[in-house]
mmCIF file of N, CA and C in Angstrom:
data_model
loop_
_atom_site.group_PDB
_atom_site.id
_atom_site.type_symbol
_atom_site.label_atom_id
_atom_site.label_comp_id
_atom_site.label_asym_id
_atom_site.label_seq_id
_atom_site.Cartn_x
_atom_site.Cartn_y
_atom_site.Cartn_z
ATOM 1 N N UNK A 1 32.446 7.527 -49.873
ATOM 2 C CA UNK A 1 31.847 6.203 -49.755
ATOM 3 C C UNK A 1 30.525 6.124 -50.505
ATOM 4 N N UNK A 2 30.205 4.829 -50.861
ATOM 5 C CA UNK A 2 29.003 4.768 -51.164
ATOM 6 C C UNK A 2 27.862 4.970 -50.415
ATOM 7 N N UNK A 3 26.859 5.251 -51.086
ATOM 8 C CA UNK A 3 25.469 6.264 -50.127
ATOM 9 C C UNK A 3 24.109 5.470 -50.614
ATOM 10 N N UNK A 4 23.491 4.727 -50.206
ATOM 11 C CA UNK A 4 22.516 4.173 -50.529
ATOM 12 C C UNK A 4 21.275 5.460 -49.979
ATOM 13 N N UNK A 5 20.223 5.786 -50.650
ATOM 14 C CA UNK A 5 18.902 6.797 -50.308
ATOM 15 C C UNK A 5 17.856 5.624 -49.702
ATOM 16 N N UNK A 6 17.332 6.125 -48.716
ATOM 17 C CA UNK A 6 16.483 5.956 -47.918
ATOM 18 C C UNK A 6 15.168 5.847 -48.407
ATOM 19 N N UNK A 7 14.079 5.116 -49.028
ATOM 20 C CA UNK A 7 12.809 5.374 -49.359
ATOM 21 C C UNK A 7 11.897 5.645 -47.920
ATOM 22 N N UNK A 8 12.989 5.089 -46.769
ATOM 23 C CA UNK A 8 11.430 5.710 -45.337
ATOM 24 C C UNK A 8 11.602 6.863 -45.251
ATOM 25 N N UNK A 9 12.783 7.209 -45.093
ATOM 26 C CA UNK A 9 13.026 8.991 -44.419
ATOM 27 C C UNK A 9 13.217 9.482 -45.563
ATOM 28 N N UNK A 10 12.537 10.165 -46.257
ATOM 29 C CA UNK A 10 13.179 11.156 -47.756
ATOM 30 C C UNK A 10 14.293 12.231 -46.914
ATOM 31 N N UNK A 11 15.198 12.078 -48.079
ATOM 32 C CA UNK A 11 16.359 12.532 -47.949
ATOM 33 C C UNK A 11 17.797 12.230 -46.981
ATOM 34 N N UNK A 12 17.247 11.050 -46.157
ATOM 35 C CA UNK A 12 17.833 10.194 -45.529
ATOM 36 C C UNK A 12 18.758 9.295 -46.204
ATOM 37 N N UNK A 13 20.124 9.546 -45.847
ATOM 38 C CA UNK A 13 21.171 8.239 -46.786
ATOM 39 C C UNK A 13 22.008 7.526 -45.437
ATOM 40 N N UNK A 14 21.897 5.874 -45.774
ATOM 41 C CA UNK A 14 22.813 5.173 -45.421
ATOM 42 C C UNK A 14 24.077 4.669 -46.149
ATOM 43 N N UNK A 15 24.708 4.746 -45.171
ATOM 44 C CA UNK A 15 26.291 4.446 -45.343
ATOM 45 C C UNK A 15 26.128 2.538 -46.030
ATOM 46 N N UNK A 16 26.800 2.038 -46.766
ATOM 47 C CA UNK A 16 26.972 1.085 -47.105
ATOM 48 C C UNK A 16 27.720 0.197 -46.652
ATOM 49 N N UNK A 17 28.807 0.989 -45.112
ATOM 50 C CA UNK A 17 29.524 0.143 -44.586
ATOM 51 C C UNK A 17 29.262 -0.773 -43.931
ATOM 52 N N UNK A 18 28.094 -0.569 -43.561
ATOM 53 C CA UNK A 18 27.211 -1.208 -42.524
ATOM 54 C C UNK A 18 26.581 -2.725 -43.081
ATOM 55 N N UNK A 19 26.440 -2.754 -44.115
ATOM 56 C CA UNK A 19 25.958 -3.553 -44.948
ATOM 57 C C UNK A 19 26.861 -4.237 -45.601
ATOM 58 N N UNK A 20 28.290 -3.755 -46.217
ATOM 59 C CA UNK A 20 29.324 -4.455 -45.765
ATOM 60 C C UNK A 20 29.803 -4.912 -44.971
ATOM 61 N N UNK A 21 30.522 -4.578 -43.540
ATOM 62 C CA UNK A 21 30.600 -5.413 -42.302
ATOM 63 C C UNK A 21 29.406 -6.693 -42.061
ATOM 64 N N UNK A 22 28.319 -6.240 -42.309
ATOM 65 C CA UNK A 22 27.540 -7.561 -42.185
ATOM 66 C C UNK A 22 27.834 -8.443 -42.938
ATOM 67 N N UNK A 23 27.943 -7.933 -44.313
ATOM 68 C CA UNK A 23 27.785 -8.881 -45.264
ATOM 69 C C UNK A 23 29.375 -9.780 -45.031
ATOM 70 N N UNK A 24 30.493 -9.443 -44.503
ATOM 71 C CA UNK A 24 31.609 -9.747 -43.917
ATOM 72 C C UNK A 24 31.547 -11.322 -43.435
ATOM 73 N N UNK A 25 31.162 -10.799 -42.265
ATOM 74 C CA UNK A 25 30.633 -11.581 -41.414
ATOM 75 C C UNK A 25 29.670 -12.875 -41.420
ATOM 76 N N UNK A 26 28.860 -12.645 -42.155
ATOM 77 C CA UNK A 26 27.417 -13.351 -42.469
ATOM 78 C C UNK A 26 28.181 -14.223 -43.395
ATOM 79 N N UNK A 27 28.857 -14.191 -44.729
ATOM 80 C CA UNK A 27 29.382 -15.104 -45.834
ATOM 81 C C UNK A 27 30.620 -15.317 -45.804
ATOM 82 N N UNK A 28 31.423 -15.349 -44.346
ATOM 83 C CA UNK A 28 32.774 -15.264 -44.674
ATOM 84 C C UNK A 28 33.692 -14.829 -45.465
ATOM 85 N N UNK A 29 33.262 -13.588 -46.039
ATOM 86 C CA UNK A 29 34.017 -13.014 -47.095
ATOM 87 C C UNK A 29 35.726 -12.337 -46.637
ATOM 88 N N UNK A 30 36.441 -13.065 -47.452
ATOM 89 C CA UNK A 30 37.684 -12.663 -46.941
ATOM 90 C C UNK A 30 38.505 -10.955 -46.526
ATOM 91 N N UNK A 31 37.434 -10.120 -47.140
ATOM 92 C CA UNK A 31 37.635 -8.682 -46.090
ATOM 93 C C UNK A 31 36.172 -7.754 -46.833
ATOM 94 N N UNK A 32 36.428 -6.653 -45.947
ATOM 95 C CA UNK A 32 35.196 -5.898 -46.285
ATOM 96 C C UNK A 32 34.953 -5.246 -47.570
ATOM 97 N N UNK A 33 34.139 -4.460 -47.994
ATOM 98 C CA UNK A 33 34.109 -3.587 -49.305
ATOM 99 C C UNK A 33 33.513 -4.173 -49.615
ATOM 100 N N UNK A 34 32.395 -5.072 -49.898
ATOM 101 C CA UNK A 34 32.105 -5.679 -51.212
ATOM 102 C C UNK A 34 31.144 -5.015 -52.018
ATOM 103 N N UNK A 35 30.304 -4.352 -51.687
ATOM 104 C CA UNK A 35 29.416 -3.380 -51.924
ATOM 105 C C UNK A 35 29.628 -2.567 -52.540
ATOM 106 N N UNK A 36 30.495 -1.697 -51.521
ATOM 107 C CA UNK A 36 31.507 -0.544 -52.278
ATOM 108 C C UNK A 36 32.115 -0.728 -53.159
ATOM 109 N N UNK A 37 33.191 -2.080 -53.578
ATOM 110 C CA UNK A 37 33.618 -2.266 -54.883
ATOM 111 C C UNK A 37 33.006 -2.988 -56.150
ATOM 112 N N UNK A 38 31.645 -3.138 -55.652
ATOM 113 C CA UNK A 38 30.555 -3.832 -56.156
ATOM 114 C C UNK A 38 29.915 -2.848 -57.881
ATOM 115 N N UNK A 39 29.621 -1.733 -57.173
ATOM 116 C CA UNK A 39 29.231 -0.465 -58.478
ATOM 117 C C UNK A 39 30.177 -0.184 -59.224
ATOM 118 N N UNK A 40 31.599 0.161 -58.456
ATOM 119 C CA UNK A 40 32.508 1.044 -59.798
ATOM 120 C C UNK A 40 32.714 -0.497 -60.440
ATOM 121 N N UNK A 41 33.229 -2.152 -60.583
ATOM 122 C CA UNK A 41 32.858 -2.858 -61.281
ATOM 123 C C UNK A 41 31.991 -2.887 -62.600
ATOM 124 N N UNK A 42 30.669 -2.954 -61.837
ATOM 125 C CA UNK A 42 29.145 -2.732 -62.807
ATOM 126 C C UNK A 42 29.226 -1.908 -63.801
ATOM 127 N N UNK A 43 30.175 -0.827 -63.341
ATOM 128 C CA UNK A 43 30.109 0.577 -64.467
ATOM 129 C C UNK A 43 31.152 0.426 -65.600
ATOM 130 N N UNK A 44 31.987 -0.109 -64.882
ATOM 131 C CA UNK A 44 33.152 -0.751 -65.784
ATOM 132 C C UNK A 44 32.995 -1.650 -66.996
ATOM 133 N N UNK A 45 31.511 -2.516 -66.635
ATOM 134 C CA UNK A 45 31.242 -3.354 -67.252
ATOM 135 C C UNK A 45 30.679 -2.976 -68.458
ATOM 136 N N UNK A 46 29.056 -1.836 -67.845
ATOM 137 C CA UNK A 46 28.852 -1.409 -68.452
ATOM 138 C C UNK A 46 29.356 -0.631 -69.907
ATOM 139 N N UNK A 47 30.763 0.622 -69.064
ATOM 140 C CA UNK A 47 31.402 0.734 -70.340
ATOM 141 C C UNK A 47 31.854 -0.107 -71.460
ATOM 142 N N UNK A 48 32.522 -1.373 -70.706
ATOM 143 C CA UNK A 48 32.946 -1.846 -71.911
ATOM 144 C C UNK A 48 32.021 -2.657 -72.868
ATOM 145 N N UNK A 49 30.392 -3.002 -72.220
ATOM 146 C CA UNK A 49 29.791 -3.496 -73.354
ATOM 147 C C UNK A 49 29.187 -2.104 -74.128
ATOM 148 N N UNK A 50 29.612 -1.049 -74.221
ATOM 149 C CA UNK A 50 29.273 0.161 -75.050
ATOM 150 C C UNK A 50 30.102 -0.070 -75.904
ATOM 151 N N UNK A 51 31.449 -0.313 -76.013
ATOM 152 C CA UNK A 51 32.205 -0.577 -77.006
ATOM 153 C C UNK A 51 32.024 -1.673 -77.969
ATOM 154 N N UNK A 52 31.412 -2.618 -77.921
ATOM 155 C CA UNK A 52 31.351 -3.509 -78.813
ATOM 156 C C UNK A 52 30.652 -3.072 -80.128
ATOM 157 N N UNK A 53 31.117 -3.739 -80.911
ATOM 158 C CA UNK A 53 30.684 -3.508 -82.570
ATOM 159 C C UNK A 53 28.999 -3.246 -82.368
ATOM 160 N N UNK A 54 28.395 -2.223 -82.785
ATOM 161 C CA UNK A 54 26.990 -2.900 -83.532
ATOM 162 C C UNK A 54 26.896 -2.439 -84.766
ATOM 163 N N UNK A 55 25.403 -2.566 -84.908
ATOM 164 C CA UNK A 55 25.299 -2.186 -86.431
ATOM 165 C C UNK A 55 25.967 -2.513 -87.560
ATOM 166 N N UNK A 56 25.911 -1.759 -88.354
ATOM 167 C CA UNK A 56 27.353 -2.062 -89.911
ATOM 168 C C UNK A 56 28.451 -2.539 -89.321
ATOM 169 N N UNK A 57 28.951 -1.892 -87.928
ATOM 170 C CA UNK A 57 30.244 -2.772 -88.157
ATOM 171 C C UNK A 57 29.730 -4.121 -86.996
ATOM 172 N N UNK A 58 29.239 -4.313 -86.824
ATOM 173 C CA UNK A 58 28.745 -5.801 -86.478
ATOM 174 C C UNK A 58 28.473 -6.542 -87.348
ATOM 175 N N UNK A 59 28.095 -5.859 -88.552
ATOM 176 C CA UNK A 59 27.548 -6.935 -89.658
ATOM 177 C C UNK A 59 29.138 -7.214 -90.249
ATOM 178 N N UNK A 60 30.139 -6.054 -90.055
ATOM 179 C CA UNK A 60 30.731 -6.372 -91.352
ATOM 180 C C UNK A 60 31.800 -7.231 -90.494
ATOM 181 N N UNK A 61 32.420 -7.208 -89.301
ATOM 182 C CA UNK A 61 32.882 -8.302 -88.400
ATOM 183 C C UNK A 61 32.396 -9.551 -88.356
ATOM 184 N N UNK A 62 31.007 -9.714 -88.321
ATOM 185 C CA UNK A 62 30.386 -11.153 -88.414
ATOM 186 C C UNK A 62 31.252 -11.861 -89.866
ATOM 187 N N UNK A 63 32.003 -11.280 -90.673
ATOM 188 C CA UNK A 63 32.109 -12.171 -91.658
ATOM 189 C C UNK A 63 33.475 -12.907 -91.743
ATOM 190 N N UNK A 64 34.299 -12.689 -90.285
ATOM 191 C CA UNK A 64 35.477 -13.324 -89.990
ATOM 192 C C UNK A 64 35.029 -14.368 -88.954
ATOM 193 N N UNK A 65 35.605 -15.240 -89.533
ATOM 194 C CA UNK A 65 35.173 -16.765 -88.457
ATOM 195 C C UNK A 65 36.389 -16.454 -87.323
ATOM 196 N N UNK A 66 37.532 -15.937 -86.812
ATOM 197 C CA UNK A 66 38.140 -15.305 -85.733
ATOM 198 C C UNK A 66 36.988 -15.290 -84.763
ATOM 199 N N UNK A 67 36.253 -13.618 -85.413
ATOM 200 C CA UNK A 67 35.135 -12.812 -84.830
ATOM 201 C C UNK A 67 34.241 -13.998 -84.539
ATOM 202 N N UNK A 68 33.339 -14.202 -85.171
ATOM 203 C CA UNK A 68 32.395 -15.393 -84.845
ATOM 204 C C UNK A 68 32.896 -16.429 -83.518
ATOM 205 N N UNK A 69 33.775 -16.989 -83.496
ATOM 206 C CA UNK A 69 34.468 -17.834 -82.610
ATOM 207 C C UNK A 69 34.758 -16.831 -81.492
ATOM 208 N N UNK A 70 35.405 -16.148 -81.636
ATOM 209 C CA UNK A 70 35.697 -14.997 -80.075
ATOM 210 C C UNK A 70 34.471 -14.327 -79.486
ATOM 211 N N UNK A 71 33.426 -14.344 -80.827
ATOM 212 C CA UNK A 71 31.991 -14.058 -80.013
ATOM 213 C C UNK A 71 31.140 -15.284 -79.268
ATOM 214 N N UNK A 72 30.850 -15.752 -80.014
ATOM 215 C CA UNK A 72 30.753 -17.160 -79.228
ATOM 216 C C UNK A 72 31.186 -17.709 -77.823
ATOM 217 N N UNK A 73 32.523 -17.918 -77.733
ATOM 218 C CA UNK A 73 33.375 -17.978 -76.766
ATOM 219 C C UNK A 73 32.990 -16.946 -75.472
ATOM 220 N N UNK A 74 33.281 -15.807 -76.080
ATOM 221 C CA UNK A 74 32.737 -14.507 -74.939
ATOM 222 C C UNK A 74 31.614 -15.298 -74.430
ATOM 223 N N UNK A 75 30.545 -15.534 -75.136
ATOM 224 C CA UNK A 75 28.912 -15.895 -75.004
ATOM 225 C C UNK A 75 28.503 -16.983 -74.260
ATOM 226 N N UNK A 76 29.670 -18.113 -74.004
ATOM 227 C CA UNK A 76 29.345 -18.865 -73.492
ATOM 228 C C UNK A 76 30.435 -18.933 -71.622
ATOM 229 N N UNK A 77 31.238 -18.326 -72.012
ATOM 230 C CA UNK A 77 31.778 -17.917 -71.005
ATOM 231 C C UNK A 77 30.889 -16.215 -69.720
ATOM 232 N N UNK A 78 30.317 -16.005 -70.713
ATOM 233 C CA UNK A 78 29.261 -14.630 -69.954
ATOM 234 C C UNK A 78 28.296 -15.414 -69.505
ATOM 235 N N UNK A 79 27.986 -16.432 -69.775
ATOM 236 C CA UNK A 79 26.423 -16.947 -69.646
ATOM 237 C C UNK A 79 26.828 -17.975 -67.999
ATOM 238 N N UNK A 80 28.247 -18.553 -68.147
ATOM 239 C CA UNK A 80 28.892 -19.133 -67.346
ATOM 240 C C UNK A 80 28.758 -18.379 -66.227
ATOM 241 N N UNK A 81 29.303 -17.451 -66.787
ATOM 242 C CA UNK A 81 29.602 -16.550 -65.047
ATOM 243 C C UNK A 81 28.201 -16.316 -64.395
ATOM 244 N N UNK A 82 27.586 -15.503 -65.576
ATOM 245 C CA UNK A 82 26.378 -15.186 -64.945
ATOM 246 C C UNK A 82 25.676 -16.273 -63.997
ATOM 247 N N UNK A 83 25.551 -17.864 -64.541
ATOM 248 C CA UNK A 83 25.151 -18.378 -64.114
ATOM 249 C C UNK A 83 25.603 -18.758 -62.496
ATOM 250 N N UNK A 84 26.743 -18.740 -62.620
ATOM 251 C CA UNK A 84 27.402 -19.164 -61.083
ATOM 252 C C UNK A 84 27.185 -18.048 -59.916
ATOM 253 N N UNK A 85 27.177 -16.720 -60.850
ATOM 254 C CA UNK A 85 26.145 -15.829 -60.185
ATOM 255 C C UNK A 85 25.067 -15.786 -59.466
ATOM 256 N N UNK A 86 24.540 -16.141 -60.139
ATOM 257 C CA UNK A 86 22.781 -16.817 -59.600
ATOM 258 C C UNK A 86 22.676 -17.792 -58.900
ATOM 259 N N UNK A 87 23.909 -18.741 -59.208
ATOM 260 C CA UNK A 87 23.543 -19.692 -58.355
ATOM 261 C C UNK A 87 23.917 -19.363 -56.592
ATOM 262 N N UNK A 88 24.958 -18.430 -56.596
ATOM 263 C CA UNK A 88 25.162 -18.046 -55.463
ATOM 264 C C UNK A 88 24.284 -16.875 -54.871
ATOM 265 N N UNK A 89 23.724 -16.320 -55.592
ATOM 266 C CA UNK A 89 22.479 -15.115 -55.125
ATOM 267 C C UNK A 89 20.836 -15.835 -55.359
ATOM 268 N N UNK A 90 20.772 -16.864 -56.030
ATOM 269 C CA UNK A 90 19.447 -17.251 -55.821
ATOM 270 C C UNK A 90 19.438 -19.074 -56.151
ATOM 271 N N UNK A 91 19.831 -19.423 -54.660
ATOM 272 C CA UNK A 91 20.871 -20.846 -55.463
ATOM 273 C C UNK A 91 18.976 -21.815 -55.141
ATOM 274 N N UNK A 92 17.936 -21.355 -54.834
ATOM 275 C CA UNK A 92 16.835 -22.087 -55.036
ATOM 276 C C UNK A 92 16.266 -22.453 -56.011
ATOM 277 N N UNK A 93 16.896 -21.322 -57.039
ATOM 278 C CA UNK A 93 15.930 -21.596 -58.847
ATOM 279 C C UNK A 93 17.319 -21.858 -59.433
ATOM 280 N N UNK A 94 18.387 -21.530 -59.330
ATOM 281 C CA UNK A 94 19.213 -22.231 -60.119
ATOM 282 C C UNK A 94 20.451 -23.651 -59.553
ATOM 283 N N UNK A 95 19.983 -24.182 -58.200
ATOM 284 C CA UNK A 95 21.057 -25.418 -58.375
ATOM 285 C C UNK A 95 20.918 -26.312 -59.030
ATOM 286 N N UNK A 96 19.777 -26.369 -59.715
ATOM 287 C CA UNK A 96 20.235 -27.834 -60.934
ATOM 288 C C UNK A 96 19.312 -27.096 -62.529
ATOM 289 N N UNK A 97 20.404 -25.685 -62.340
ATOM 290 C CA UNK A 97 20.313 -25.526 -63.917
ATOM 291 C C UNK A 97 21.273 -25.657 -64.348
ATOM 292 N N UNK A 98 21.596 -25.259 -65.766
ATOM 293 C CA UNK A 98 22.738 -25.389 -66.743
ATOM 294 C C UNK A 98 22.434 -23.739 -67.439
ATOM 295 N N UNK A 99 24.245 -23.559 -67.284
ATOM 296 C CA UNK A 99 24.031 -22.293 -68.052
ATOM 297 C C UNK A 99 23.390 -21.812 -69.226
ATOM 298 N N UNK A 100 23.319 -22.931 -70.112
ATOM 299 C CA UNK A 100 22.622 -22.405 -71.343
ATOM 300 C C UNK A 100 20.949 -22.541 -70.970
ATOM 301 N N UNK A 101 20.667 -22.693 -69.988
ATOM 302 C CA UNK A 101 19.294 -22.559 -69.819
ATOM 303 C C UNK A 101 18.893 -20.725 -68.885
ATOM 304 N N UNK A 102 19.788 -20.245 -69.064
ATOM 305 C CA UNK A 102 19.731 -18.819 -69.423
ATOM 306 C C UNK A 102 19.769 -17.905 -70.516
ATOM 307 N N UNK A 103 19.360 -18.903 -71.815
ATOM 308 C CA UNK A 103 18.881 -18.504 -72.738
ATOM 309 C C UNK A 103 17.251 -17.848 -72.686
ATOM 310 N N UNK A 104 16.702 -18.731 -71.489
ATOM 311 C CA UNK A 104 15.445 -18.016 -71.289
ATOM 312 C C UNK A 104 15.050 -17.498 -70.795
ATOM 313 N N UNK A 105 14.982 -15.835 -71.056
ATOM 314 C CA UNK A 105 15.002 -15.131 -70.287
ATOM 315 C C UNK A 105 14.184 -14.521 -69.321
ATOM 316 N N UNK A 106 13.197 -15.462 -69.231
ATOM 317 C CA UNK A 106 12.126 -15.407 -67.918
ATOM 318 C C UNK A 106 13.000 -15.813 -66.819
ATOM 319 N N UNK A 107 13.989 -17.001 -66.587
ATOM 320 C CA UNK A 107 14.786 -17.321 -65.986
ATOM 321 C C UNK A 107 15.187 -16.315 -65.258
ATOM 322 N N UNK A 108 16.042 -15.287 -65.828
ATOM 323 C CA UNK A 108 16.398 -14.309 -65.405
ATOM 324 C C UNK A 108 15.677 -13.163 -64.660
ATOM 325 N N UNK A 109 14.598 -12.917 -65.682
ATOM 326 C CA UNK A 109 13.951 -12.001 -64.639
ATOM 327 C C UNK A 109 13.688 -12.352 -63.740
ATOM 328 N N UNK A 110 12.623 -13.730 -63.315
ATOM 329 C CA UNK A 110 12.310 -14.400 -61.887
ATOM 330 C C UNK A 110 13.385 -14.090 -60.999
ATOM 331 N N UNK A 111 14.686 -14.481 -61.448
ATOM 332 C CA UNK A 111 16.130 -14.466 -60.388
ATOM 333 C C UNK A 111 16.048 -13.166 -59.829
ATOM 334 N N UNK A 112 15.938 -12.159 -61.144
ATOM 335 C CA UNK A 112 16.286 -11.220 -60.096
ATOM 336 C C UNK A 112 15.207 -10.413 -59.383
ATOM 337 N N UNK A 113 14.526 -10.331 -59.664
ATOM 338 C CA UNK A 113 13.154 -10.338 -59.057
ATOM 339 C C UNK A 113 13.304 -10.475 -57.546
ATOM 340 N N UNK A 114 13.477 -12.282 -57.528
ATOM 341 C CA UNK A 114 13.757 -12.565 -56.248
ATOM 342 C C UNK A 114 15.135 -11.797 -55.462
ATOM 343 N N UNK A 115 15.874 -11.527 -56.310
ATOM 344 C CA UNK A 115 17.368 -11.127 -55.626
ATOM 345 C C UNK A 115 16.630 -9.543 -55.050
ATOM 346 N N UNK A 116 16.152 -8.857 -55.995
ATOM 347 C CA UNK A 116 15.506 -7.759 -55.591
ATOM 348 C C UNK A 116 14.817 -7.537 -54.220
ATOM 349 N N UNK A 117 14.018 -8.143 -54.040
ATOM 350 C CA UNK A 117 13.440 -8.492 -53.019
ATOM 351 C C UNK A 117 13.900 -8.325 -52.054
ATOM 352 N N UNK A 118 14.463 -9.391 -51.797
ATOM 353 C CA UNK A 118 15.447 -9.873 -50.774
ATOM 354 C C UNK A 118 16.580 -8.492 -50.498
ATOM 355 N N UNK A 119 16.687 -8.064 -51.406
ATOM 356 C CA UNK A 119 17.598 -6.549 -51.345
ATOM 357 C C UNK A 119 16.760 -5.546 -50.488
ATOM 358 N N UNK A 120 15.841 -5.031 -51.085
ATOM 359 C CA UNK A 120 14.627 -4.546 -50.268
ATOM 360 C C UNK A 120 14.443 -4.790 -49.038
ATOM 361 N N UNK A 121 13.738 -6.039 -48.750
ATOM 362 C CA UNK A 121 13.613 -6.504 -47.353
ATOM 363 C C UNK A 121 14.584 -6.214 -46.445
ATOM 364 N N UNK A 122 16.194 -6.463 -46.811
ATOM 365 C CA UNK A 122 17.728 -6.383 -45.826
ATOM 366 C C UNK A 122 17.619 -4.676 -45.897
ATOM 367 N N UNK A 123 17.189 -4.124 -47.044
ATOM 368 C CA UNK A 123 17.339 -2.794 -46.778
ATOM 369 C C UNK A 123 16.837 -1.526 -45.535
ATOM 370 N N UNK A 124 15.088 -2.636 -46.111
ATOM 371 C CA UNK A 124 14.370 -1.857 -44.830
ATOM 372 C C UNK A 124 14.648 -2.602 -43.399
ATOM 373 N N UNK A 125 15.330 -3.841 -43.135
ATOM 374 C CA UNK A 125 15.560 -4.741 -41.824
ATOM 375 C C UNK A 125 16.565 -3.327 -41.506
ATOM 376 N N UNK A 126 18.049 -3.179 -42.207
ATOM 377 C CA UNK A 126 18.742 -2.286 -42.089
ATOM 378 C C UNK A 126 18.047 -0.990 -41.273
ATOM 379 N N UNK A 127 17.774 -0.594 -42.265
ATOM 380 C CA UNK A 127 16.934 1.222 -41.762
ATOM 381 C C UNK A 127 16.200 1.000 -40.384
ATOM 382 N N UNK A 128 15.686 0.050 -40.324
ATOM 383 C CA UNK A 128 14.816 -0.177 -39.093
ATOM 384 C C UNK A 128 15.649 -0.467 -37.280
ATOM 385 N N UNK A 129 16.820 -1.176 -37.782
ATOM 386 C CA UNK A 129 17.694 -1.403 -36.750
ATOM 387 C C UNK A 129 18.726 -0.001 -36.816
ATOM 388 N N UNK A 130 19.034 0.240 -37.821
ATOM 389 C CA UNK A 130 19.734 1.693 -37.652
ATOM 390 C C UNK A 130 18.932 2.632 -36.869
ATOM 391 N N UNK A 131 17.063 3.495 -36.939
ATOM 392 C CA UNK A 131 16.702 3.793 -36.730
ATOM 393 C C UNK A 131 16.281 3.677 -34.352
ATOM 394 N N UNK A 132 16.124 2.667 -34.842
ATOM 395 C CA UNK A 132 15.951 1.690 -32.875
ATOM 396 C C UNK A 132 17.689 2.208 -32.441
ATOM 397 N N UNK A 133 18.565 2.424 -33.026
ATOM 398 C CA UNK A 133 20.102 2.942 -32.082
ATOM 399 C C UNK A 133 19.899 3.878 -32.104
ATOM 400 N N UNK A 134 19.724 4.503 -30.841
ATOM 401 C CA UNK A 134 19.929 5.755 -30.465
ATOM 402 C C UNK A 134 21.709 6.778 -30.951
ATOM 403 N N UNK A 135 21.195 8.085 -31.567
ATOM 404 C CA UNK A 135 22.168 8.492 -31.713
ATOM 405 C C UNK A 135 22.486 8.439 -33.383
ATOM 406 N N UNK A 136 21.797 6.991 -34.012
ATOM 407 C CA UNK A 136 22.194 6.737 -35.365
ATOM 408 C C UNK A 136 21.579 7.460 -36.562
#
């Protein structure tokens, strides 16, 4: 399972299930894991934007209008998601944006900033109520 580290107790790890079941519960999410299937995703993602063209062969792809158009497309469809993203993790700064206003990327940092936060805070609320159960 996934293991989140503890910044109160060094060397202290919580279980992530816990934080799933809540998170269950709390957003009506139609079953548990979300957390857990949350990272191997991310990494997935990660890999595959390693694969994309750069350099020389980015330059030398840019010269098919295909390429151009399927990049594009990708670009405005990534910016999409992302956005509906945000709007559901920080729907105070983004319900009356428009995706292409994540071109600016202060936008973004602020978001997550705040999403951060808020991660933090549930983290240590977490540790703190884990800690008060005896036994835990």
């Amino acid at each position: 399972p996934l293991k989140v580290f503890s910044s109160v107790r060094p060397g202290a790890m919580q279980n992530c299930t816990s934080v799933d079941s809540t998170l269950h519960l709390q957003l009506g999410l139609e079953s548990e894991g979300f957390v857990s299937r949350l990272l191997p995703q991310l990494m997935d993602l990660v890999r595959a934007a390693k694969r994309l063209p750069v350099g020389e062969e980015h330059s030398i792809r840019r010269g098919s209008r295909e390429f151009l158009t399927s990049s594009r497309e990708l670009g405005e469809r990534s910016l999409a998601f992302v956005h509906r993203t945000l709007r559901f993790l920080d729907p105070g700064t983004h319900q009356n944006t428009a995706p292409e206003e994540l071109t600016n990327f202060n936008l973004i940092i602020d978001s997550l900033d705040t999403i951060l936060e808020r991660v933090d805070s549930s983290l240590r609320d977490a540790i703190t109520e884990s800690a008060a159960i005896p036994g835990a």
